[in-house]
Amino acid sequence: MIDRSFTTVANLRTKIFADGADKAGMLDMAAKPFIKGLTTNPTLMKKAGITNYKAFALDVLKDIPNKPISFEVFSDDFLEMEKQANEIAGWGDNVYVKIPITNTRREGAYDLIGRLANKNIKLNITAIMTLDQVRGVIEKLNPNVPSYVSIFAGRIADTGRDPLPLMIEAVTILKSNPMSELIWASPRELLNIFQADAIGCQVITVTNDLLKKLDLVGKDLDEYSLDTVKMFYNDATSAGFTI
Ligand code: E4P
């Protein structure tokens, strides 16, 4: 069900996580009370120039010991992924181990997820884009251990499909495991935070760039229109344009 009433940031029920791997940005976000957790991934870490995965993670965890934070395994072999997951899980009580839904050979990670869940490891299953994947994962997750199911709604939207119906259905599927929370991953615009909230999605993970737009929430549209006109005028003036 979609609750279409307008919500302010303070009233959001959806928890905002900060998605990124730039240490300064992560600490900045972690210090904000409205940021309830953090996520990373190997692509973000590469982009941030990280070369020593473990040293980076341990360093970040020294400064962020209390909010949930996800670190992803990066092997393509399930046995190796399992070893990495065991190691990563030992880095802190607030650590969630991100497991991609398949390896690069399209083999499902379901058995691995089941084994890790039975060892009470907190998991964040990532790169999910179909409801079949959600159903397969939810069967394997431990009902006594907190976990996240990350659907890449923005990537679904990138294919020209509206992710909202799928996300609504996923919220329903996850009700069978109350310890498992749905993450709206890869948001593409600030509106996605309010869409996630309206459908009862528990978490949304947002990059710092998108979070900068939070100041705009609820802004008067006449004022915003005027700001935009001023921006064009000031830029044209400072560029010295003439016709
Ligand atoms: C989530 O945990 C991912 O790190 C992230 O949302 C991926 O976003 P992208 O689709 O923009 O790469």
Coordinates of C-alpha atoms and ligand atoms in Angstrom, one line a residue:
M1 CA 0.0 0.0 0.0
I2 CA 1.3 3.5 -0.8
D3 CA 0.9 6.2 1.8
R4 CA 0.8 9.4 -0.3
S5 CA 0.8 12.0 2.5
F6 CA 3.8 14.2 2.4
T7 CA 6.4 13.4 5.1
T8 CA 9.1 15.6 6.4
V9 CA 12.7 14.3 6.9
A10 CA 12.1 14.3 10.7
N11 CA 9.0 12.1 10.3
L12 CA 10.5 9.5 8.0
R13 CA 10.0 5.9 9.1
T14 CA 12.5 4.7 6.5
K15 CA 16.0 4.7 7.9
I16 CA 18.6 6.5 5.8
F17 CA 21.9 4.8 5.3
A18 CA 24.9 6.5 3.8
D19 CA 26.4 4.7 0.8
G20 CA 30.0 5.4 0.1
A21 CA 33.6 4.5 0.7
D22 CA 35.3 7.9 1.1
K23 CA 36.4 7.8 4.8
A24 CA 35.9 11.5 5.5
G25 CA 32.5 11.5 3.9
M26 CA 31.5 8.3 5.8
L27 CA 32.6 9.8 9.2
D28 CA 30.8 13.0 8.4
M29 CA 27.6 11.1 7.7
A30 CA 28.0 8.7 10.6
A31 CA 28.1 11.6 13.0
K32 CA 24.6 12.8 11.9
P33 CA 21.8 11.4 14.0
F34 CA 19.5 10.9 11.0
I35 CA 22.0 8.6 9.4
K36 CA 21.2 5.2 10.9
G37 CA 23.8 3.0 9.1
L38 CA 26.3 2.8 6.2
T39 CA 26.9 0.7 3.2
T40 CA 30.0 0.2 0.9
N41 CA 30.7 -1.9 -2.1
P42 CA 33.9 -2.9 -4.0
T43 CA 33.2 -0.4 -6.8
L44 CA 32.8 2.5 -4.4
M45 CA 36.0 1.4 -2.6
K46 CA 38.0 1.2 -5.9
K47 CA 36.6 4.7 -6.8
A48 CA 37.8 6.0 -3.5
G49 CA 41.3 4.8 -4.2
I50 CA 41.4 2.1 -1.5
T51 CA 44.1 -0.5 -2.1
N52 CA 44.1 -2.3 1.3
Y53 CA 40.6 -3.6 1.9
K54 CA 41.0 -4.9 5.4
A55 CA 43.1 -2.0 6.7
F56 CA 40.4 0.4 5.3
A57 CA 37.5 -1.5 6.9
L58 CA 39.2 -1.8 10.3
D59 CA 40.2 1.9 10.2
V60 CA 36.6 2.9 9.5
L61 CA 35.2 0.6 12.1
K62 CA 37.4 2.2 14.8
D63 CA 35.5 5.4 14.2
I64 CA 32.1 3.9 13.5
P65 CA 31.6 1.2 16.1
N66 CA 27.9 1.5 16.6
K67 CA 26.0 2.0 13.4
P68 CA 25.3 -1.0 11.1
I69 CA 27.9 -1.0 8.3
S70 CA 28.1 -3.4 5.3
F71 CA 31.3 -4.7 3.7
E72 CA 31.1 -7.0 0.7
V73 CA 32.9 -10.2 -0.1
F74 CA 34.7 -10.0 -3.4
S75 CA 35.6 -13.5 -4.4
D76 CA 33.8 -15.3 -7.3
D77 CA 34.1 -18.7 -5.7
F78 CA 31.6 -19.6 -3.0
L79 CA 34.0 -21.4 -0.7
E80 CA 36.4 -18.4 -0.8
M81 CA 33.4 -16.1 -0.3
E82 CA 32.5 -18.1 2.8
K83 CA 36.0 -17.6 4.2
Q84 CA 35.9 -13.9 3.4
A85 CA 32.5 -13.6 5.0
N86 CA 33.7 -15.4 8.2
E87 CA 36.6 -13.0 8.4
I88 CA 34.6 -9.8 7.7
A89 CA 31.9 -10.8 10.2
G90 CA 34.7 -10.9 12.9
W91 CA 35.6 -7.3 12.4
G92 CA 32.8 -5.9 14.5
D93 CA 29.4 -6.5 16.0
N94 CA 27.9 -3.8 13.8
V95 CA 29.3 -5.4 10.6
Y96 CA 26.9 -6.9 8.0
V97 CA 28.5 -9.1 5.3
K98 CA 27.3 -8.2 1.9
I99 CA 26.9 -11.3 -0.3
P100 CA 26.0 -10.8 -4.0
I101 CA 23.0 -12.7 -5.1
T102 CA 25.0 -14.7 -7.7
N103 CA 28.6 -15.1 -8.7
T104 CA 29.7 -13.9 -12.2
R105 CA 28.8 -17.3 -13.7
R106 CA 25.0 -16.7 -12.8
E107 CA 25.2 -19.4 -10.0
G108 CA 22.9 -18.4 -7.1
A109 CA 24.5 -17.7 -3.8
Y110 CA 21.5 -19.3 -1.9
D111 CA 23.3 -22.2 -0.4
L112 CA 26.1 -20.0 0.8
I113 CA 23.6 -17.6 2.2
G114 CA 21.9 -20.5 4.1
R115 CA 25.3 -21.7 5.5
L116 CA 26.3 -18.2 6.7
A117 CA 22.8 -17.5 8.1
N118 CA 23.0 -20.7 10.1
K119 CA 26.2 -19.5 11.6
N120 CA 24.3 -16.4 12.8
I121 CA 26.3 -14.1 10.6
K122 CA 24.5 -10.8 9.9
L123 CA 24.0 -10.6 6.1
N124 CA 23.2 -8.0 3.5
I125 CA 22.2 -9.7 0.3
T126 CA 23.1 -7.4 -2.6
A127 CA 22.6 -6.7 -6.3
I128 CA 19.0 -8.1 -6.2
M129 CA 16.7 -7.1 -9.0
T130 CA 13.9 -9.7 -9.2
L131 CA 11.2 -11.0 -6.9
D132 CA 12.3 -14.6 -7.5
Q133 CA 15.7 -13.6 -6.1
V134 CA 13.9 -12.0 -3.1
R135 CA 11.8 -15.2 -2.4
G136 CA 14.9 -17.4 -2.8
V137 CA 16.9 -15.3 -0.3
I138 CA 14.2 -14.9 2.3
E139 CA 13.9 -18.7 2.5
K140 CA 17.5 -18.9 3.5
L141 CA 17.9 -16.0 5.9
N142 CA 17.9 -16.8 9.6
P143 CA 14.7 -15.6 11.2
N144 CA 16.6 -15.0 14.5
V145 CA 19.4 -12.9 13.0
P146 CA 19.1 -9.4 11.6
S147 CA 19.7 -9.1 7.9
Y148 CA 19.1 -6.8 4.9
V149 CA 17.8 -7.6 1.4
S150 CA 19.1 -4.9 -1.0
I151 CA 17.1 -4.4 -4.1
F152 CA 18.8 -2.1 -6.6
A153 CA 15.7 -0.1 -7.4
G154 CA 17.7 2.6 -9.2
R155 CA 19.2 0.1 -11.6
I156 CA 15.8 -1.3 -12.3
A157 CA 14.7 2.3 -13.1
D158 CA 17.7 2.6 -15.3
T159 CA 16.2 -0.1 -17.6
G160 CA 13.0 2.0 -18.1
R161 CA 11.0 0.0 -15.6
D162 CA 9.2 1.5 -12.6
P163 CA 10.7 -0.2 -9.5
L164 CA 7.8 0.8 -7.2
P165 CA 5.5 -2.2 -7.9
L166 CA 8.4 -4.6 -7.3
M167 CA 9.4 -2.8 -4.2
I168 CA 5.9 -2.9 -2.8
E169 CA 5.7 -6.7 -3.4
A170 CA 9.1 -7.2 -1.8
V171 CA 7.9 -5.4 1.4
T172 CA 5.1 -8.0 1.6
I173 CA 7.5 -10.9 1.0
L174 CA 9.8 -9.7 3.7
K175 CA 7.0 -9.8 6.3
S176 CA 7.6 -13.5 6.6
N177 CA 10.9 -12.7 8.3
P178 CA 10.6 -9.8 10.6
M179 CA 14.3 -9.7 11.3
S180 CA 15.0 -9.0 7.7
E181 CA 14.8 -5.4 6.4
L182 CA 14.4 -4.3 2.8
I183 CA 17.0 -1.8 1.5
W184 CA 16.0 0.5 -1.4
A185 CA 19.5 0.5 -3.0
S186 CA 20.9 2.7 -5.8
P187 CA 18.4 5.5 -5.5
R188 CA 18.6 8.0 -8.4
E189 CA 16.8 11.0 -6.9
L190 CA 15.8 12.4 -3.5
L191 CA 12.2 11.6 -4.2
N192 CA 13.1 7.9 -3.8
I193 CA 13.5 8.4 0.0
F194 CA 9.9 9.5 0.2
Q195 CA 8.7 6.7 -2.1
A196 CA 10.5 4.2 0.1
D197 CA 8.9 5.7 3.1
A198 CA 5.4 5.6 1.5
I199 CA 5.6 1.9 0.8
G200 CA 7.0 0.9 4.2
C201 CA 10.5 0.0 2.9
Q202 CA 12.6 -0.1 6.1
V203 CA 15.9 1.3 4.8
I204 CA 17.2 3.4 1.9
T205 CA 21.0 3.7 1.2
V206 CA 21.9 7.1 -0.3
T207 CA 25.2 8.6 -1.6
N208 CA 26.5 11.7 0.0
D209 CA 25.9 13.6 -3.3
L210 CA 22.2 12.9 -3.1
L211 CA 22.0 13.5 0.6
K212 CA 23.2 17.1 0.0
K213 CA 19.8 17.7 -1.6
L214 CA 18.0 17.0 1.7
D215 CA 18.1 20.8 2.4
L216 CA 15.7 21.2 -0.5
V217 CA 13.0 19.0 1.1
G218 CA 9.7 20.9 1.3
K219 CA 11.2 24.1 -0.2
D220 CA 8.7 26.6 -1.5
L221 CA 8.5 26.1 -5.3
D222 CA 8.1 29.8 -6.1
E223 CA 11.3 30.4 -4.2
Y224 CA 13.0 27.5 -5.9
S225 CA 11.9 28.8 -9.3
L226 CA 13.4 32.2 -8.4
D227 CA 16.7 30.7 -7.2
T228 CA 16.9 28.9 -10.6
V229 CA 16.3 32.1 -12.6
K230 CA 19.0 33.8 -10.4
M231 CA 21.4 31.0 -11.1
F232 CA 20.9 31.4 -14.9
Y233 CA 21.3 35.2 -14.6
N234 CA 24.4 35.1 -12.4
D235 CA 26.1 32.5 -14.6
A236 CA 25.4 34.4 -17.8
T237 CA 26.7 37.6 -16.2
S238 CA 29.8 36.0 -14.7
A239 CA 30.5 34.3 -18.1
G240 CA 30.3 37.7 -19.7
F241 CA 27.9 36.5 -22.4
T242 CA 26.8 39.1 -25.1
I243 CA 24.8 38.6 -28.3
Ligands
E4P1 C1 24.0 -0.5 -2.1 O1 24.4 -1.0 -1.1 C2 24.9 -0.2 -3.2 O2 26.2 0.1 -2.7 C3 24.5 1.0 -4.0 O3 23.3 1.5 -3.7 C4 24.7 0.7 -5.5 O4 24.3 1.8 -6.3 P1 24.5 2.0 -7.8 O5 23.5 1.3 -8.5 O6 24.4 3.5 -8.0 O7 25.9 1.5 -8.1

